[in-house]
Amino acid sequence: MKQLLLNPGPVCLSERVRQALLQPDLCHREDEFIALQNNIRRKLLDVYALDEKQWAAILLTGSGTSAVEAMLTSLVPEHGRVLIIENGVYGERLTHMTEVHQIKTCSLHHEWGEAIDPERLVNIISDNQDLTHVALVHHETTTGRLNHLAPLAEICKQKNLPLLLDAVSSFGAENLDFEDWGILGCAAAANKCLHGVPGTSFVICNREHLGQVKPEHARTLYLDLNTYLDSQDTNGTPFTQSVQCFYALDEALNEFEEVGGWQQRNADYWQRMETVRNGMEQMCIQALIPKEDCSCVLNAFHLPDNISYETLHDHLKRNGFIIYAGQGGLAKSIFRVSCMGEINDNDMHRFISVLNELVN
Ligand SMILES: *Cc1c(COP(=O)(O)O)cnc(C)c1O
């Protein structure tokens, strides 16, 4: 039986994206590869209608975490100090990365699932005058909370603090206002809302503020975005790229554009998620976060009484659906359902009825 992936990436592929993997073998030093790379770079900027003169899409081979780590290590200069806003696993991972690389930071911690408090942001910024950047997660996949960035970005902008954004699980399905929000870097990956294959990730950077880390102060060799940018801007690549994943991402971006871009993807995901949320409500399974604070991409639910995650997971898997457990302290109390990938509303109705068999 075909398994439908309702986990937050990798996602079920469309047939055309799967077929794209079978294109000819290609050397990453040949013109054909460079054309492919240039196409993907342009199409990624097109997702949010960004101007090529001001913005650069930098392509990496690695999962989403590699793009996030590249962003933090390459964009914060030696004397910089980053404020990291945490309200879930991925925000805390940003802090962990800065510790590994000995980047100076300051954390604004919230409990997992809690909304980011703008007042606390204002206060911590005024108490720490040496801050140079603010890093945070757009959609906290830990809980499904979509952090409302506009008011937070406004506070940072007034203090001239550019944003470093982990948008791995929102890029392509939620609004991202690069100009207005003062985004310096935005990290994402091929295999979430863009419906590509795992193995390729990218950072969209504001060209004006690149190059602040001088080569002699680079914190990383493989993940240095400045190296990638110089090379990709001059029709090269510093290292071997995930060629087949590039083929798949290029085709996924064609499909993305044809179906109507991020706005349509947002509407499609919401339609599926409404089906899921309504079905859960009828089974008295409570959502963790109110709808207006959730992403369209993933929602979390409390486990039904007397049913363990393992029982739930195994029943759904036997019937062709893969769900996702809670992380850390939430492992025993919640489960997560994502709507990304080549699935449709009928699949979600079927998912609800299969779940209903177990619950009732
Ligand atoms: C999936 C995800 C990542 C990256 O995870 P990988 O396993 O490295 O692909 C980073 N941040 C967020 C918010 C995510 O959802």
Short mmCIF file of C-alpha atoms and ligand atoms in Angstrom, two decimals:
data_model
loop_
_atom_site.label_atom_id
_atom_site.label_comp_id
_atom_site.label_asym_id
_atom_site.label_seq_id
_atom_site.Cartn_x
_atom_site.Cartn_y
_atom_site.Cartn_z
CA MET A 1 0.00 0.00 0.00
CA LYS A 2 1.14 3.51 -0.81
CA GLN A 3 1.91 5.49 2.35
CA LEU A 4 0.67 9.07 2.47
CA LEU A 5 3.14 11.23 4.36
CA LEU A 6 1.44 13.57 6.82
CA ASN A 7 4.74 14.25 8.57
CA PRO A 8 6.41 17.69 8.19
CA GLY A 9 8.68 16.72 5.30
CA PRO A 10 9.84 14.95 3.33
CA VAL A 11 6.56 15.02 1.44
CA CYS A 12 4.80 12.80 -1.09
CA LEU A 13 6.09 13.67 -4.55
CA SER A 14 4.00 14.34 -7.61
CA GLU A 15 4.66 11.98 -10.51
CA ARG A 16 6.27 14.72 -12.61
CA VAL A 17 8.73 15.57 -9.82
CA ARG A 18 9.56 11.88 -9.35
CA GLN A 19 10.13 11.51 -13.10
CA ALA A 20 12.42 14.55 -13.09
CA LEU A 21 14.86 12.54 -10.95
CA LEU A 22 15.51 10.30 -13.95
CA GLN A 23 17.02 12.96 -16.21
CA PRO A 24 20.52 12.37 -17.65
CA ASP A 25 23.61 12.10 -15.49
CA LEU A 26 25.26 15.49 -15.28
CA CYS A 27 28.64 16.85 -14.27
CA HIS A 28 28.32 19.85 -11.96
CA ARG A 29 31.06 21.67 -13.93
CA GLU A 30 29.17 21.60 -17.23
CA ASP A 31 27.00 24.32 -18.79
CA GLU A 32 23.85 22.20 -18.45
CA PHE A 33 24.23 22.10 -14.68
CA ILE A 34 24.89 25.85 -14.47
CA ALA A 35 21.73 26.53 -16.49
CA LEU A 36 19.79 24.31 -14.07
CA GLN A 37 21.31 26.08 -11.07
CA ASN A 38 20.58 29.54 -12.51
CA ASN A 39 16.97 28.56 -13.25
CA ILE A 40 16.38 27.35 -9.73
CA ARG A 41 17.96 30.45 -8.24
CA ARG A 42 15.69 32.69 -10.30
CA LYS A 43 12.55 30.64 -9.64
CA LEU A 44 13.17 30.72 -5.88
CA LEU A 45 13.26 34.53 -5.97
CA ASP A 46 10.07 34.49 -8.08
CA VAL A 47 8.21 32.68 -5.28
CA TYR A 48 8.03 36.02 -3.42
CA ALA A 49 8.60 38.28 -6.47
CA LEU A 50 12.06 39.36 -5.31
CA ASP A 51 14.37 41.48 -7.47
CA GLU A 52 17.55 39.67 -8.57
CA LYS A 53 19.61 42.82 -8.14
CA GLN A 54 18.79 43.08 -4.45
CA TRP A 55 18.27 39.46 -3.44
CA ALA A 56 20.24 36.27 -3.99
CA ALA A 57 19.12 32.68 -3.62
CA ILE A 58 22.11 30.61 -2.52
CA LEU A 59 21.80 26.87 -3.10
CA LEU A 60 23.30 24.28 -0.79
CA THR A 61 23.38 20.51 -0.63
CA GLY A 62 22.06 19.42 2.74
CA SER A 63 18.81 19.29 4.70
CA GLY A 64 17.07 22.39 6.04
CA THR A 65 19.31 22.51 9.09
CA SER A 66 22.37 23.07 6.87
CA ALA A 67 20.77 26.21 5.42
CA VAL A 68 19.92 27.52 8.89
CA GLU A 69 23.45 26.84 10.13
CA ALA A 70 24.94 28.45 7.00
CA MET A 71 22.81 31.55 7.58
CA LEU A 72 23.83 31.99 11.22
CA THR A 73 27.53 31.30 10.66
CA SER A 74 27.90 33.33 7.44
CA LEU A 75 25.82 36.43 8.13
CA VAL A 76 26.79 37.37 11.68
CA PRO A 77 30.16 39.17 11.72
CA GLU A 78 32.88 38.46 14.27
CA HIS A 79 31.74 41.17 16.66
CA GLY A 80 28.04 40.62 16.12
CA ARG A 81 25.61 39.54 18.82
CA VAL A 82 22.37 37.81 17.92
CA LEU A 83 19.13 37.93 19.84
CA ILE A 84 17.46 34.55 19.45
CA ILE A 85 13.73 34.30 20.05
CA GLU A 86 12.67 30.83 21.14
CA ASN A 87 9.22 29.25 21.40
CA GLY A 88 9.91 25.69 20.29
CA VAL A 89 12.50 23.10 19.28
CA TYR A 90 13.71 24.96 16.20
CA GLY A 91 14.21 28.27 17.98
CA GLU A 92 16.21 26.43 20.64
CA ARG A 93 18.21 24.78 17.85
CA LEU A 94 19.25 28.26 16.67
CA THR A 95 20.68 28.90 20.13
CA HIS A 96 22.44 25.54 20.11
CA MET A 97 24.04 26.37 16.74
CA THR A 98 25.37 29.70 17.99
CA GLU A 99 26.88 27.89 21.00
CA VAL A 100 28.61 25.37 18.74
CA HIS A 101 30.09 28.18 16.65
CA GLN A 102 30.77 30.50 19.61
CA ILE A 103 28.63 33.29 18.20
CA LYS A 104 27.65 35.81 20.87
CA THR A 105 23.94 35.66 21.66
CA CYS A 106 21.19 36.51 24.03
CA SER A 107 18.00 34.43 24.22
CA LEU A 108 14.42 35.53 24.58
CA HIS A 109 12.91 32.27 25.78
CA HIS A 110 9.22 31.33 25.66
CA GLU A 111 7.64 28.00 26.52
CA TRP A 112 6.97 25.71 23.56
CA GLY A 113 3.76 26.80 21.90
CA GLU A 114 3.59 30.15 23.68
CA ALA A 115 3.08 33.28 21.53
CA ILE A 116 6.10 35.59 21.24
CA ASP A 117 5.54 38.60 23.47
CA PRO A 118 6.34 41.89 21.65
CA GLU A 119 6.71 43.75 24.95
CA ARG A 120 9.42 41.37 26.14
CA LEU A 121 11.13 41.87 22.76
CA VAL A 122 11.15 45.65 23.18
CA ASN A 123 12.56 45.30 26.70
CA ILE A 124 15.33 42.85 25.88
CA ILE A 125 16.45 44.98 22.95
CA SER A 126 16.65 48.11 25.08
CA ASP A 127 18.53 46.21 27.82
CA ASN A 128 21.10 44.90 25.33
CA GLN A 129 22.38 47.78 23.24
CA ASP A 130 25.10 45.69 21.59
CA LEU A 131 22.69 43.45 19.66
CA THR A 132 23.27 43.37 15.89
CA HIS A 133 20.77 40.77 14.55
CA VAL A 134 17.59 38.98 15.54
CA ALA A 135 17.07 35.32 14.66
CA LEU A 136 13.79 33.42 14.90
CA VAL A 137 11.60 30.75 13.40
CA HIS A 138 8.62 31.67 11.24
CA HIS A 139 6.54 28.52 11.58
CA GLU A 140 7.48 26.58 14.74
CA THR A 141 6.96 23.04 13.53
CA THR A 142 7.15 21.83 17.15
CA THR A 143 3.57 22.98 17.76
CA GLY A 144 2.25 24.35 14.45
CA ARG A 145 2.34 27.92 15.74
CA LEU A 146 2.91 30.48 13.02
CA ASN A 147 4.79 33.33 14.63
CA HIS A 148 3.14 36.58 13.50
CA LEU A 149 6.19 38.39 12.21
CA ALA A 150 4.89 41.82 11.17
CA PRO A 151 4.73 43.43 14.65
CA LEU A 152 8.00 41.76 15.76
CA ALA A 153 9.77 42.81 12.56
CA GLU A 154 8.59 46.39 13.07
CA ILE A 155 10.21 46.49 16.52
CA CYS A 156 13.48 45.12 15.13
CA LYS A 157 13.44 47.47 12.17
CA GLN A 158 13.14 50.52 14.41
CA LYS A 159 16.31 49.37 16.17
CA ASN A 160 18.08 48.57 12.89
CA LEU A 161 18.27 44.88 13.70
CA PRO A 162 18.04 42.74 10.55
CA LEU A 163 16.22 39.41 10.72
CA LEU A 164 17.65 35.95 10.24
CA LEU A 165 14.69 33.72 9.63
CA ASP A 166 14.23 29.97 9.77
CA ALA A 167 11.37 29.63 7.27
CA VAL A 168 12.10 25.98 6.50
CA SER A 169 8.50 24.90 7.08
CA SER A 170 6.72 28.00 5.76
CA PHE A 171 8.59 29.10 2.61
CA GLY A 172 6.20 28.63 -0.30
CA ALA A 173 2.99 28.36 1.74
CA GLU A 174 2.84 31.39 4.04
CA ASN A 175 3.32 35.10 3.43
CA LEU A 176 6.89 36.37 3.73
CA ASP A 177 7.38 40.12 3.36
CA PHE A 178 11.10 40.32 2.66
CA GLU A 179 11.29 44.09 2.16
CA ASP A 180 9.00 45.30 4.93
CA TRP A 181 10.26 42.91 7.56
CA GLY A 182 13.93 43.79 7.10
CA ILE A 183 14.92 40.23 6.28
CA LEU A 184 18.66 39.75 5.85
CA GLY A 185 18.61 35.97 5.46
CA CYS A 186 15.85 33.42 5.09
CA ALA A 187 16.66 29.72 5.22
CA ALA A 188 14.47 26.99 3.70
CA ALA A 189 14.58 23.61 1.98
CA ALA A 190 13.34 21.81 -1.12
CA ASN A 191 11.35 19.06 0.56
CA LYS A 192 8.71 20.89 2.55
CA CYS A 193 6.20 23.38 1.07
CA LEU A 194 7.97 23.41 -2.32
CA HIS A 195 7.36 19.64 -2.77
CA GLY A 196 10.90 18.76 -3.90
CA VAL A 197 13.23 16.00 -2.77
CA PRO A 198 15.32 16.13 0.44
CA GLY A 199 18.96 17.02 -0.21
CA THR A 200 18.79 20.62 -1.41
CA SER A 201 18.36 23.67 0.81
CA PHE A 202 18.85 27.38 0.28
CA VAL A 203 19.21 30.78 1.90
CA ILE A 204 17.69 33.91 0.36
CA CYS A 205 19.92 36.84 1.27
CA ASN A 206 19.73 40.59 0.93
CA ARG A 207 22.79 41.34 -1.25
CA GLU A 208 23.38 44.73 0.33
CA HIS A 209 24.36 43.22 3.67
CA LEU A 210 26.37 40.23 2.50
CA GLY A 211 30.12 39.99 2.83
CA GLN A 212 30.25 41.35 6.39
CA VAL A 213 32.11 38.24 7.49
CA LYS A 214 35.57 38.56 5.95
CA PRO A 215 37.02 35.34 4.48
CA GLU A 216 39.75 35.25 7.17
CA HIS A 217 37.04 35.20 9.84
CA ALA A 218 34.82 32.56 8.26
CA ARG A 219 33.48 30.16 10.87
CA THR A 220 32.86 27.36 8.44
CA LEU A 221 34.33 26.11 5.20
CA TYR A 222 31.55 23.99 3.72
CA LEU A 223 28.64 26.18 4.84
CA ASP A 224 30.10 29.61 4.06
CA LEU A 225 27.41 31.45 2.09
CA ASN A 226 29.89 34.06 0.85
CA THR A 227 31.88 31.34 -0.92
CA TYR A 228 28.72 29.90 -2.50
CA LEU A 229 27.48 33.31 -3.59
CA ASP A 230 30.72 34.31 -5.32
CA SER A 231 30.78 31.02 -7.13
CA GLN A 232 27.08 30.83 -8.05
CA ASP A 233 27.06 34.44 -9.26
CA THR A 234 29.85 33.59 -11.67
CA ASN A 235 28.35 30.37 -13.06
CA GLY A 236 30.03 27.95 -10.73
CA THR A 237 29.57 25.89 -7.62
CA PRO A 238 32.25 25.45 -4.96
CA PHE A 239 31.39 21.80 -4.27
CA THR A 240 29.44 18.96 -5.87
CA GLN A 241 25.73 19.66 -5.63
CA SER A 242 22.86 17.19 -5.29
CA VAL A 243 22.30 17.12 -9.06
CA GLN A 244 19.23 14.85 -9.12
CA CYS A 245 17.62 16.82 -6.29
CA PHE A 246 18.20 19.97 -8.34
CA TYR A 247 16.32 18.38 -11.25
CA ALA A 248 13.45 17.59 -8.90
CA LEU A 249 13.42 21.05 -7.32
CA ASP A 250 13.41 22.73 -10.72
CA GLU A 251 10.36 20.68 -11.76
CA ALA A 252 8.68 21.21 -8.39
CA LEU A 253 9.10 24.98 -8.87
CA ASN A 254 7.52 24.76 -12.35
CA GLU A 255 4.58 22.93 -10.84
CA PHE A 256 4.41 25.43 -7.96
CA GLU A 257 4.20 28.35 -10.38
CA GLU A 258 1.58 26.60 -12.57
CA VAL A 259 -0.77 25.84 -9.67
CA GLY A 260 -0.76 29.48 -8.56
CA GLY A 261 2.21 30.14 -6.28
CA TRP A 262 2.28 30.40 -2.50
CA GLN A 263 -1.19 31.95 -2.25
CA GLN A 264 -2.80 28.92 -3.91
CA ARG A 265 -0.69 26.53 -1.89
CA ASN A 266 -1.79 28.31 1.26
CA ALA A 267 -5.46 27.98 0.20
CA ASP A 268 -5.03 24.29 -0.69
CA TYR A 269 -3.31 23.44 2.59
CA TRP A 270 -6.00 25.31 4.54
CA GLN A 271 -8.72 23.39 2.79
CA ARG A 272 -7.09 20.10 3.82
CA MET A 273 -6.39 21.36 7.33
CA GLU A 274 -10.01 22.49 7.79
CA THR A 275 -11.08 18.95 6.98
CA VAL A 276 -8.65 17.65 9.58
CA ARG A 277 -9.57 20.19 12.27
CA ASN A 278 -13.32 19.71 11.76
CA GLY A 279 -12.98 15.93 11.85
CA MET A 280 -10.91 16.10 15.04
CA GLU A 281 -13.44 18.40 16.65
CA GLN A 282 -16.22 15.91 15.97
CA MET A 283 -14.14 13.21 17.64
CA CYS A 284 -13.51 15.56 20.60
CA ILE A 285 -9.78 15.63 19.82
CA GLN A 286 -8.55 19.06 20.86
CA ALA A 287 -6.22 21.21 18.79
CA LEU A 288 -3.15 22.44 20.68
CA ILE A 289 -3.22 25.97 19.20
CA PRO A 290 -6.24 28.04 18.05
CA LYS A 291 -6.66 28.15 14.30
CA GLU A 292 -5.84 31.86 13.92
CA ASP A 293 -2.37 31.24 15.38
CA CYS A 294 -1.61 28.11 13.31
CA SER A 295 0.16 27.68 10.02
CA CYS A 296 -1.64 26.02 7.13
CA VAL A 297 1.24 23.55 7.00
CA LEU A 298 0.99 21.58 10.23
CA ASN A 299 -1.33 21.48 13.24
CA ALA A 300 -0.87 19.65 16.53
CA PHE A 301 -3.56 17.82 18.49
CA HIS A 302 -3.86 16.37 21.98
CA LEU A 303 -3.80 12.58 22.01
CA PRO A 304 -7.28 11.14 22.62
CA ASP A 305 -7.90 9.73 26.12
CA ASN A 306 -6.46 6.27 26.70
CA ILE A 307 -4.76 6.04 23.29
CA SER A 308 -0.98 6.18 23.18
CA TYR A 309 0.92 7.76 20.32
CA GLU A 310 2.25 4.34 19.30
CA THR A 311 -1.24 2.84 19.04
CA LEU A 312 -2.45 5.82 17.02
CA HIS A 313 0.58 5.81 14.74
CA ASP A 314 0.48 2.07 14.08
CA HIS A 315 -3.24 2.01 13.33
CA LEU A 316 -2.86 4.89 10.86
CA LYS A 317 0.24 3.38 9.29
CA ARG A 318 -1.54 0.06 8.69
CA ASN A 319 -4.11 2.11 6.80
CA GLY A 320 -1.57 4.09 4.77
CA PHE A 321 -1.05 7.32 6.73
CA ILE A 322 2.16 8.47 8.42
CA ILE A 323 1.70 11.01 11.22
CA TYR A 324 4.31 12.61 13.44
CA ALA A 325 4.93 12.45 17.20
CA GLY A 326 5.40 15.39 19.52
CA GLN A 327 9.00 16.25 20.45
CA GLY A 328 10.61 16.26 23.90
CA GLY A 329 8.12 16.96 26.69
CA LEU A 330 5.21 16.83 24.22
CA ALA A 331 5.99 13.28 23.02
CA LYS A 332 3.43 11.67 25.31
CA SER A 333 0.68 14.26 24.95
CA ILE A 334 0.36 15.41 21.32
CA PHE A 335 0.56 14.24 17.71
CA ARG A 336 1.07 16.31 14.57
CA VAL A 337 -0.53 16.28 11.14
CA SER A 338 0.90 18.06 8.12
CA CYS A 339 -0.90 18.87 4.86
CA MET A 340 2.11 19.32 2.57
CA GLY A 341 2.85 17.37 -0.58
CA GLU A 342 0.95 15.53 -3.29
CA ILE A 343 -2.18 14.73 -1.29
CA ASN A 344 -5.73 16.02 -1.62
CA ASP A 345 -8.81 16.79 0.38
CA ASN A 346 -10.26 13.30 -0.22
CA ASP A 347 -7.15 11.82 1.37
CA MET A 348 -7.79 13.96 4.43
CA HIS A 349 -11.42 12.77 4.65
CA ARG A 350 -10.21 9.18 4.45
CA PHE A 351 -7.62 9.94 7.13
CA ILE A 352 -10.35 11.21 9.45
CA SER A 353 -12.54 8.16 8.92
CA VAL A 354 -9.62 5.79 9.57
CA LEU A 355 -8.86 7.70 12.75
CA ASN A 356 -12.52 7.53 13.71
CA GLU A 357 -12.42 3.71 13.59
CA LEU A 358 -9.86 3.74 16.36
CA VAL A 359 -11.25 6.49 18.52
CA ASN A 360 -14.90 5.36 18.60
C1 LIG B 1 12.15 20.75 9.11
C2 LIG B 1 12.64 21.97 9.78
C3 LIG B 1 14.01 22.29 9.81
C4 LIG B 1 15.09 21.47 9.19
O1 LIG B 1 15.05 20.13 9.44
P1 LIG B 1 15.93 19.11 8.57
O2 LIG B 1 15.62 17.81 9.22
O3 LIG B 1 17.32 19.52 8.66
O4 LIG B 1 15.40 19.23 7.17
C5 LIG B 1 14.39 23.49 10.41
N1 LIG B 1 13.49 24.32 10.94
C6 LIG B 1 12.16 24.07 10.90
C7 LIG B 1 11.22 25.07 11.48
C8 LIG B 1 11.71 22.88 10.34
O5 LIG B 1 10.39 22.61 10.31
#
